[in-house]
Tab-separated table of C-alpha atoms in Angstrom:
chain	number	residue	atom	x	y	z
A	1	UNK	CA	65.841	-40.850	-36.902
A	2	UNK	CA	63.695	-41.186	-33.933
A	3	UNK	CA	60.751	-38.916	-33.332
A	4	UNK	CA	60.357	-37.683	-29.887
A	5	UNK	CA	56.991	-37.100	-28.422
A	6	UNK	CA	56.742	-34.322	-25.946
A	7	UNK	CA	54.238	-34.792	-23.262
A	8	UNK	CA	53.140	-31.594	-21.744
A	9	UNK	CA	51.962	-31.963	-18.115
A	10	UNK	CA	49.332	-29.455	-17.203
A	11	UNK	CA	49.881	-27.905	-13.758
A	12	UNK	CA	46.153	-27.279	-13.364
A	13	UNK	CA	43.426	-29.817	-13.409
A	14	UNK	CA	40.875	-29.228	-15.988
A	15	UNK	CA	37.499	-28.744	-14.392
A	16	UNK	CA	34.256	-26.910	-14.616
A	17	UNK	CA	34.257	-23.217	-13.769
A	18	UNK	CA	31.401	-22.655	-11.373
A	19	UNK	CA	31.672	-18.851	-11.223
A	20	UNK	CA	28.863	-18.150	-13.784
A	21	UNK	CA	26.558	-20.634	-11.975
A	22	UNK	CA	27.213	-18.843	-8.690
A	23	UNK	CA	26.517	-15.441	-10.241
A	24	UNK	CA	23.134	-16.663	-11.474
A	25	UNK	CA	22.275	-18.183	-8.119
A	26	UNK	CA	23.112	-14.937	-6.339
A	27	UNK	CA	21.128	-12.823	-8.705
A	28	UNK	CA	18.091	-15.231	-8.346
A	29	UNK	CA	18.539	-14.967	-4.524
A	30	UNK	CA	18.474	-11.180	-4.663
A	31	UNK	CA	15.451	-11.170	-6.951
A	32	UNK	CA	13.413	-13.403	-4.687
A	33	UNK	CA	14.343	-11.331	-1.548
A	34	UNK	CA	13.346	-8.145	-3.226
A	35	UNK	CA	10.078	-9.434	-4.723
A	36	UNK	CA	8.771	-11.304	-1.588
A	37	UNK	CA	6.340	-9.687	0.692
A	38	UNK	CA	6.775	-10.295	4.352
A	39	UNK	CA	3.859	-10.567	6.752
A	40	UNK	CA	4.058	-8.478	9.885
A	41	UNK	CA	2.921	-10.723	12.718
A	42	UNK	CA	0.933	-9.151	15.598
A	43	UNK	CA	3.019	-10.802	18.245
A	44	UNK	CA	0.358	-12.446	20.336
A	45	UNK	CA	-1.981	-15.418	19.836
A	46	UNK	CA	-5.754	-14.763	20.368
A	47	UNK	CA	-8.819	-16.994	20.410
A	48	UNK	CA	-10.622	-15.816	17.388
A	49	UNK	CA	-14.440	-16.353	17.167
A	50	UNK	CA	-15.609	-19.015	14.852
A	51	UNK	CA	-17.656	-18.421	11.731
A	52	UNK	CA	-18.962	-20.907	9.224
A	53	UNK	CA	-18.618	-18.326	6.433
A	54	UNK	CA	-15.077	-17.143	7.156
A	55	UNK	CA	-12.791	-17.316	4.103
A	56	UNK	CA	-8.948	-17.092	3.943
A	57	UNK	CA	-7.491	-13.671	3.379
A	58	UNK	CA	-4.604	-13.818	0.870
A	59	UNK	CA	-3.237	-10.380	1.205
A	60	UNK	CA	-3.221	-9.906	4.999
A	61	UNK	CA	0.098	-8.021	5.301
A	62	UNK	CA	-0.566	-5.937	8.452
A	63	UNK	CA	-1.953	-7.899	11.451
A	64	UNK	CA	-3.362	-6.147	14.575
A	65	UNK	CA	-4.231	-8.251	17.582
A	66	UNK	CA	-6.736	-7.285	20.231
A	67	UNK	CA	-6.565	-9.432	23.359
A	68	UNK	CA	-9.305	-10.233	25.817
A	69	UNK	CA	-7.773	-7.987	28.445
A	70	UNK	CA	-7.674	-4.989	26.076
A	71	UNK	CA	-4.101	-5.076	24.828
A	72	UNK	CA	-3.415	-4.102	21.240
A	73	UNK	CA	-0.385	-5.711	19.459
A	74	UNK	CA	1.171	-4.603	16.276
A	75	UNK	CA	4.511	-5.945	14.911
A	76	UNK	CA	5.161	-7.889	18.117
A	77	UNK	CA	4.779	-4.803	20.277
A	78	UNK	CA	2.046	-3.693	22.598
A	79	UNK	CA	0.644	-0.378	21.562
A	80	UNK	CA	-1.856	2.144	22.804
A	81	UNK	CA	-5.174	2.541	20.728
A	82	UNK	CA	-4.256	6.275	20.046
A	83	UNK	CA	-1.004	5.103	18.277
A	84	UNK	CA	-2.576	2.470	16.010
A	85	UNK	CA	-2.935	5.015	13.141
A	86	UNK	CA	0.650	5.914	13.249
A	87	UNK	CA	1.874	2.337	13.357
A	88	UNK	CA	-0.362	1.448	10.404
A	89	UNK	CA	0.827	4.443	8.366
A	90	UNK	CA	4.489	3.401	9.112
A	91	UNK	CA	3.857	-0.243	7.998
A	92	UNK	CA	1.968	0.925	4.891
A	93	UNK	CA	5.092	2.572	3.592
A	94	UNK	CA	6.696	-0.791	2.995
A	95	UNK	CA	3.407	-2.390	1.738
A	96	UNK	CA	1.153	0.320	0.181
A	97	UNK	CA	-1.271	-2.334	-1.226
A	98	UNK	CA	-1.467	-4.305	2.023
A	99	UNK	CA	-4.653	-5.143	3.829
A	100	UNK	CA	-5.081	-4.740	7.531
A	101	UNK	CA	-6.468	-7.778	9.426
A	102	UNK	CA	-7.721	-7.270	12.986
A	103	UNK	CA	-7.384	-10.403	14.951
A	104	UNK	CA	-9.681	-9.762	17.909
A	105	UNK	CA	-10.118	-12.295	20.711
A	106	UNK	CA	-13.595	-13.573	21.134
A	107	UNK	CA	-13.753	-11.996	24.624
A	108	UNK	CA	-12.440	-8.636	23.460
A	109	UNK	CA	-14.458	-5.535	24.006
A	110	UNK	CA	-16.363	-4.704	20.794
A	111	UNK	CA	-15.862	-0.955	21.357
A	112	UNK	CA	-12.030	-1.369	21.400
A	113	UNK	CA	-12.081	-3.456	18.209
A	114	UNK	CA	-14.247	-0.790	16.509
A	115	UNK	CA	-11.754	1.838	17.649
A	116	UNK	CA	-8.852	-0.193	16.255
A	117	UNK	CA	-10.621	-0.613	12.944
A	118	UNK	CA	-11.337	3.122	12.795
A	119	UNK	CA	-7.858	3.963	13.407
A	120	UNK	CA	-6.683	1.750	10.548
A	121	UNK	CA	-9.302	3.408	8.238
A	122	UNK	CA	-8.068	6.901	9.255
A	123	UNK	CA	-4.487	5.783	8.289
A	124	UNK	CA	-5.791	5.453	4.675
A	125	UNK	CA	-6.440	1.748	4.588
A	126	UNK	CA	-9.717	0.967	2.599
A	127	UNK	CA	-9.571	-2.832	3.231
A	128	UNK	CA	-9.856	-3.740	6.886
A	129	UNK	CA	-10.836	-7.245	7.709
A	130	UNK	CA	-11.844	-8.947	10.922
A	131	UNK	CA	-10.201	-12.395	11.402
A	132	UNK	CA	-12.388	-15.332	12.401
A	133	UNK	CA	-11.750	-19.086	12.707
A	134	UNK	CA	-13.435	-21.583	10.520
A	135	UNK	CA	-15.669	-24.425	11.602
A	136	UNK	CA	-17.243	-25.262	14.914
A	137	UNK	CA	-15.569	-23.916	18.177
């Protein structure tokens, strides 16, 4: 008597199931998006004054630029000095531990820079820094 061997053909190719790996990748992506902090740019480039003792600011989350011609820029929009406080309060909702960094042009009026810093302090910010470049001009 002859034995017959049955060969079963599988309709599907055997392979690696990538679904669990994709789940992990998406979870990691969501985690990094939620935990990352985004820096709000001021929206204009200024010529900062130089200082030999300037040090980098790690937590500069809210940037305010004051140009030489007296414009104030927050979050890529020109604003009036009277509305700086409201803008800073709005940005602080997203980043309550953020520091305000004022990027004043070297030719900006000192009085205007002081007004901007005062408005930021009135918004409840205790850490207001003035940006400066490092090294020789």
